[in-house]
Coordinates of C-alpha atoms in Angstrom, one line a residue:
M38 CA 18.2 11.5 -0.4
R39 CA 14.4 11.3 0.1
A40 CA 11.6 8.8 -0.6
F41 CA 7.8 9.5 -0.7
L42 CA 5.8 6.7 0.7
F43 CA 2.1 5.7 0.3
P44 CA 0.1 3.6 2.7
G45 CA -1.9 0.4 2.2
Q46 CA -5.2 -1.2 3.2
G47 CA -6.1 -0.7 6.9
S48 CA -5.3 3.0 6.9
Q49 CA -8.8 4.0 5.9
A50 CA -11.1 5.8 8.4
V51 CA -14.5 7.6 8.0
G52 CA -13.8 11.3 7.6
M53 CA -10.6 10.8 5.6
G54 CA -10.0 13.6 3.2
A55 CA -12.9 15.7 4.4
D56 CA -10.9 18.5 6.0
L57 CA -8.5 18.6 3.1
A58 CA -11.3 18.8 0.6
A59 CA -12.9 21.7 2.6
A60 CA -9.6 23.5 2.6
S61 CA -8.3 23.0 -0.9
P62 CA -9.9 23.0 -4.4
H63 CA -6.9 20.9 -5.5
A64 CA -7.9 18.1 -3.1
R65 CA -11.6 18.4 -4.1
A66 CA -10.5 18.0 -7.8
V67 CA -8.8 14.7 -7.0
F68 CA -11.8 13.3 -5.2
E69 CA -14.1 14.5 -8.0
E70 CA -11.9 12.9 -10.7
V71 CA -11.9 9.6 -8.8
D72 CA -15.7 9.7 -8.3
D73 CA -16.1 10.3 -12.1
A74 CA -13.7 7.5 -13.0
L75 CA -15.5 5.0 -10.8
G76 CA -19.0 6.2 -11.4
Q77 CA -19.8 6.4 -7.7
K78 CA -19.7 8.8 -4.8
L79 CA -16.6 7.4 -3.1
A80 CA -15.7 10.8 -1.6
R81 CA -19.0 10.8 0.2
I82 CA -18.3 7.3 1.6
M83 CA -14.9 8.5 2.7
A84 CA -16.3 11.6 4.4
E85 CA -19.5 10.2 5.9
G86 CA -19.3 6.4 5.9
P87 CA -20.8 4.1 6.8
A88 CA -17.6 2.4 8.0
D89 CA -18.7 -1.0 6.6
D90 CA -18.9 0.5 3.1
L91 CA -15.6 2.2 3.4
T92 CA -13.9 -1.0 4.6
L93 CA -15.1 -3.0 1.6
T94 CA -11.9 -3.8 -0.2
E95 CA -13.2 -2.4 -3.5
N96 CA -13.8 0.9 -1.8
A97 CA -10.9 1.0 0.6
Q98 CA -8.3 0.6 -2.0
P99 CA -9.2 3.5 -4.3
A100 CA -10.2 5.6 -1.3
I101 CA -6.7 5.3 0.4
M102 CA -5.1 6.1 -2.9
A103 CA -7.3 9.1 -3.5
N104 CA -6.6 10.5 -0.1
A105 CA -2.8 10.1 -0.4
I106 CA -2.8 11.6 -3.9
A107 CA -5.0 14.5 -2.8
T108 CA -2.5 15.3 -0.1
L109 CA 0.4 15.2 -2.5
R110 CA -1.5 17.3 -5.1
V111 CA -2.1 20.1 -2.5
L112 CA 1.6 20.1 -1.7
E113 CA 2.5 20.3 -5.4
Q114 CA -0.1 22.9 -6.4
E115 CA -0.2 25.1 -3.3
G116 CA 3.4 24.6 -2.2
G117 CA 4.9 24.9 -5.7
I118 CA 6.7 21.6 -5.3
R119 CA 7.7 19.4 -8.1
L120 CA 7.9 15.7 -7.1
A121 CA 10.9 14.9 -9.4
E122 CA 12.9 17.7 -7.8
K123 CA 12.1 16.8 -4.2
T124 CA 12.3 13.1 -4.0
D125 CA 14.6 10.4 -5.3
F126 CA 12.3 7.4 -5.0
V127 CA 8.6 6.5 -4.3
A128 CA 7.3 3.3 -2.6
G129 CA 4.0 2.1 -1.3
H130 CA 2.7 -0.8 0.8
S131 CA 0.6 -3.2 -1.2
L132 CA -2.1 -1.0 -2.9
G133 CA 0.1 1.9 -2.0
E134 CA 2.4 0.9 -4.8
Y135 CA -0.3 2.0 -7.2
S136 CA -0.5 5.3 -5.3
A137 CA 3.3 5.7 -5.6
L138 CA 3.1 5.0 -9.4
C139 CA 0.3 7.5 -9.7
A140 CA 2.3 10.1 -7.8
A141 CA 5.3 9.5 -10.1
Q142 CA 2.9 9.8 -13.1
A143 CA 3.4 6.3 -14.4
F144 CA -0.5 6.0 -14.2
D145 CA -2.9 8.9 -14.5
L146 CA -5.3 9.3 -11.6
S147 CA -8.4 7.9 -13.3
T148 CA -6.5 4.8 -14.5
T149 CA -5.2 4.2 -11.0
A150 CA -8.7 4.5 -9.4
R151 CA -10.2 2.0 -11.9
L152 CA -7.3 -0.4 -11.5
L153 CA -7.6 -0.4 -7.7
K154 CA -11.4 -0.8 -7.9
L155 CA -10.9 -3.9 -10.0
R156 CA -8.1 -5.1 -7.8
G157 CA -10.3 -4.9 -4.8
Q158 CA -13.2 -6.6 -6.5
A159 CA -10.9 -9.4 -7.9
M160 CA -9.2 -10.0 -4.6
Q161 CA -12.5 -10.2 -2.7
A162 CA -13.9 -12.6 -5.3
A163 CA -10.9 -14.9 -5.5
V164 CA -11.6 -16.8 -2.3
P165 CA -15.1 -17.6 -0.7
V166 CA -15.7 -15.6 2.5
G167 CA -14.5 -17.5 5.5
A168 CA -12.2 -19.9 3.5
G169 CA -9.1 -17.8 4.1
A170 CA -7.5 -16.0 6.9
M171 CA -4.6 -13.7 7.8
A172 CA -2.7 -13.3 11.1
A173 CA 0.1 -11.1 12.4
L174 CA 3.0 -12.7 14.1
L175 CA 4.6 -10.3 16.6
G176 CA 8.1 -11.0 17.7
A177 CA 9.0 -13.2 14.6
D178 CA 11.6 -12.5 12.0
F179 CA 10.9 -13.4 8.4
A180 CA 12.8 -16.6 8.4
L181 CA 11.0 -17.9 11.4
A182 CA 7.6 -16.9 9.9
E183 CA 8.4 -18.7 6.7
A184 CA 9.4 -21.9 8.6
I185 CA 6.2 -21.8 10.6
C186 CA 4.2 -21.4 7.4
A187 CA 6.0 -24.3 5.7
D188 CA 5.3 -26.6 8.7
A189 CA 1.6 -25.5 9.0
A190 CA 0.7 -25.7 5.4
Q191 CA 0.1 -29.5 5.3
G192 CA -0.9 -29.4 1.6
Q193 CA -2.8 -26.1 2.0
V194 CA -1.7 -22.5 1.4
C195 CA 0.1 -20.7 4.2
Q196 CA 2.6 -17.9 3.2
A197 CA 4.3 -14.9 4.7
A198 CA 2.3 -12.1 3.1
N199 CA 3.8 -8.9 4.6
D200 CA 7.3 -8.5 6.1
N201 CA 6.7 -5.3 7.9
G202 CA 9.9 -5.2 9.9
G203 CA 10.3 -4.6 13.6
G204 CA 9.5 -8.3 14.3
Q205 CA 6.1 -8.1 12.6
V206 CA 5.2 -10.6 9.8
V207 CA 1.7 -11.1 8.5
I208 CA 0.8 -14.6 7.2
S209 CA -2.0 -15.5 4.9
G210 CA -3.7 -18.6 3.4
D211 CA -6.3 -21.2 4.0
K212 CA -8.0 -20.6 7.3
A213 CA -7.1 -24.0 8.8
A214 CA -3.5 -23.6 7.8
V215 CA -3.3 -20.1 9.3
E216 CA -4.8 -21.4 12.5
R217 CA -2.2 -24.2 12.6
A218 CA 0.5 -21.6 12.1
M219 CA -0.8 -19.5 15.0
A220 CA -0.7 -22.5 17.2
L221 CA 2.8 -23.4 16.1
S222 CA 3.9 -19.9 16.7
K223 CA 3.4 -20.2 20.4
E224 CA 5.6 -23.3 20.4
R225 CA 8.3 -21.6 18.4
G226 CA 8.7 -18.6 20.7
V227 CA 6.7 -16.0 18.8
K228 CA 5.5 -13.3 21.3
R229 CA 1.9 -13.1 19.9
A230 CA -0.1 -14.4 17.0
I231 CA -3.1 -12.2 16.3
P232 CA -5.9 -13.0 13.8
L233 CA -6.6 -10.1 11.5
P234 CA -10.2 -8.9 10.7
V235 CA -9.8 -9.1 6.9
S236 CA -12.3 -10.2 4.2
A237 CA -9.8 -12.3 2.2
P238 CA -6.3 -13.8 2.4
F239 CA -4.3 -11.3 0.6
H240 CA -0.7 -11.8 -0.9
C241 CA -0.8 -15.6 -1.1
A242 CA -1.3 -18.2 -3.8
L243 CA -5.1 -18.2 -3.2
M244 CA -5.1 -14.8 -4.9
Q245 CA -4.1 -16.2 -8.3
P246 CA -7.5 -15.5 -9.9
A247 CA -7.1 -11.9 -8.9
A248 CA -3.5 -11.9 -10.3
D249 CA -4.9 -13.1 -13.6
A250 CA -7.6 -10.4 -13.6
M251 CA -4.9 -7.7 -13.0
A252 CA -2.7 -9.1 -15.7
T253 CA -5.5 -8.6 -18.2
A254 CA -6.3 -5.1 -16.9
L255 CA -2.7 -3.9 -16.7
A256 CA -1.9 -5.2 -20.2
A257 CA -4.6 -2.8 -21.5
A258 CA -3.6 0.1 -19.3
E259 CA -1.2 2.9 -20.3
V260 CA 1.9 2.7 -18.1
R261 CA 4.5 5.4 -18.6
A262 CA 8.0 5.5 -17.2
P263 CA 7.7 7.1 -13.7
L264 CA 9.3 10.4 -13.0
V265 CA 11.4 8.7 -10.3
A266 CA 11.9 5.0 -9.7
V267 CA 9.5 3.0 -7.6
Y268 CA 10.7 0.4 -5.1
A269 CA 8.6 -2.6 -5.9
N270 CA 7.1 -4.7 -3.1
V271 CA 8.0 -8.1 -4.6
T272 CA 11.6 -7.4 -5.4
A273 CA 12.5 -4.7 -2.8
A274 CA 14.4 -3.0 -5.7
P275 CA 13.8 0.1 -7.9
A276 CA 11.9 -0.2 -11.2
S277 CA 11.3 2.2 -14.0
D278 CA 10.5 0.2 -17.1
P279 CA 6.7 0.2 -17.9
D280 CA 6.6 -3.5 -18.9
T281 CA 8.6 -4.5 -15.7
I282 CA 6.2 -2.4 -13.6
R283 CA 3.2 -4.3 -15.1
D284 CA 4.8 -7.6 -14.3
L285 CA 5.7 -6.6 -10.8
L286 CA 2.2 -5.5 -10.0
V287 CA 0.8 -8.8 -11.2
R288 CA 3.3 -10.7 -9.1
Q289 CA 2.5 -8.5 -6.1
V290 CA -1.1 -9.9 -5.9
T291 CA 0.2 -13.3 -4.8
G292 CA 3.6 -12.3 -3.6
T293 CA 5.1 -11.1 -0.3
V294 CA 5.1 -7.4 0.4
R295 CA 8.8 -7.1 1.2
W296 CA 8.5 -3.8 3.1
R297 CA 11.4 -4.4 5.6
E298 CA 13.8 -5.2 2.7
S299 CA 12.5 -2.2 0.7
V300 CA 13.3 0.2 3.5
E301 CA 16.6 -1.4 4.2
A302 CA 17.5 -1.2 0.5
M303 CA 16.5 2.5 0.3
W304 CA 18.5 3.2 3.4
A305 CA 21.5 1.4 1.9
A306 CA 21.1 3.5 -1.3
G307 CA 21.4 6.6 0.8
V308 CA 17.8 7.6 1.5
T309 CA 17.7 9.2 4.9
D310 CA 14.3 11.1 4.7
Y311 CA 11.0 9.4 4.4
V312 CA 7.7 11.2 3.8
E313 CA 4.4 9.3 4.1
F314 CA 1.3 10.8 2.4
G315 CA -2.3 10.4 3.7
A316 CA -1.7 8.4 6.9
K317 CA 0.6 7.7 9.8
V318 CA 1.2 4.0 9.3
L319 CA 4.4 3.6 7.4
G320 CA 6.4 6.2 9.3
P321 CA 6.5 4.2 12.5
M322 CA 7.4 1.0 10.4
V323 CA 10.3 2.9 8.8
K324 CA 11.6 4.0 12.3
R325 CA 11.6 0.4 13.5
I326 CA 13.5 -0.7 10.4
A327 CA 15.9 2.3 10.2
P328 CA 15.9 4.0 13.6
D329 CA 18.1 6.9 12.4
A330 CA 15.8 7.8 9.5
N331 CA 14.1 11.1 9.4
V332 CA 10.3 10.4 9.1
M333 CA 7.4 12.7 8.4
S334 CA 3.7 11.8 8.0
V335 CA 1.6 14.3 6.1
V336 CA -2.1 14.2 6.6
T337 CA -3.5 17.7 7.4
M338 CA -3.1 21.1 5.8
N339 CA -0.7 22.0 8.7
D340 CA 1.4 19.0 7.8
I341 CA 1.5 20.0 4.2
E342 CA 2.6 23.5 5.0
A343 CA 5.3 22.2 7.4
L344 CA 6.6 19.9 4.7
A345 CA 6.5 22.6 2.0
A346 CA 8.6 24.8 4.3
A347 CA 11.0 21.9 5.0
L348 CA 11.5 21.1 1.3

């Protein structure tokens, strides 16, 4: 069995998608449709920068999605591949869940781009700059990270935001609480606690205003049953019902990205092959969680041709 995977924020880089657009009209069509949907030249920012503009959450989220979907679209159109025939599940990390749903045709491309633009804006606006923070705890399992967060909160918000597996858990919340958690981590035997250069504390209760904004937007958006089920971040379980998908995406804004559990659940369901589109971020994570998995990251035209041949 096989799963197609889609990366999250942090995988953006100036130049992303440029070679693909130069090589394939199908990739260019994706970038043009996203530009039209957003009313901006996002493809130019992706190709040329500046990096500060691309890193803005409201740009990074639709850009990462567009790059991943362009890669998939080239595979489908030039490789003659039908997603529903070649994969059993889709999954994405945080914003990548939207890319996964777009890949499985639950959302059309323009809708996905607009939702992610709004999601980025709403997440950025939810918390004043500097009031929140995130940190990566390396060498901590999820239970230890949760215990550290509980002890560090002291009436503030401090939550495990991303359970990435392989002993990496990202925490999020009020800046002072996250700093307390980092200090506690050293006492509790965590190998390293690294502050992350993020603009907002994602996937914690401070994001509730953004969750409310997404609930309104998703209620008005057309959501179709996906061609294959999506493993949802907040449940680490497959979902196919459109109303359920809406609810899960709203909960995802403030909830933990349960990536380790998602991969473990896919592996337990019989998924042995994992293909990441648009970056080389999730592949290494999967190998740390399921060392015997077959992993492939697809970024370039050569990668796409190799995948088409393998499928």
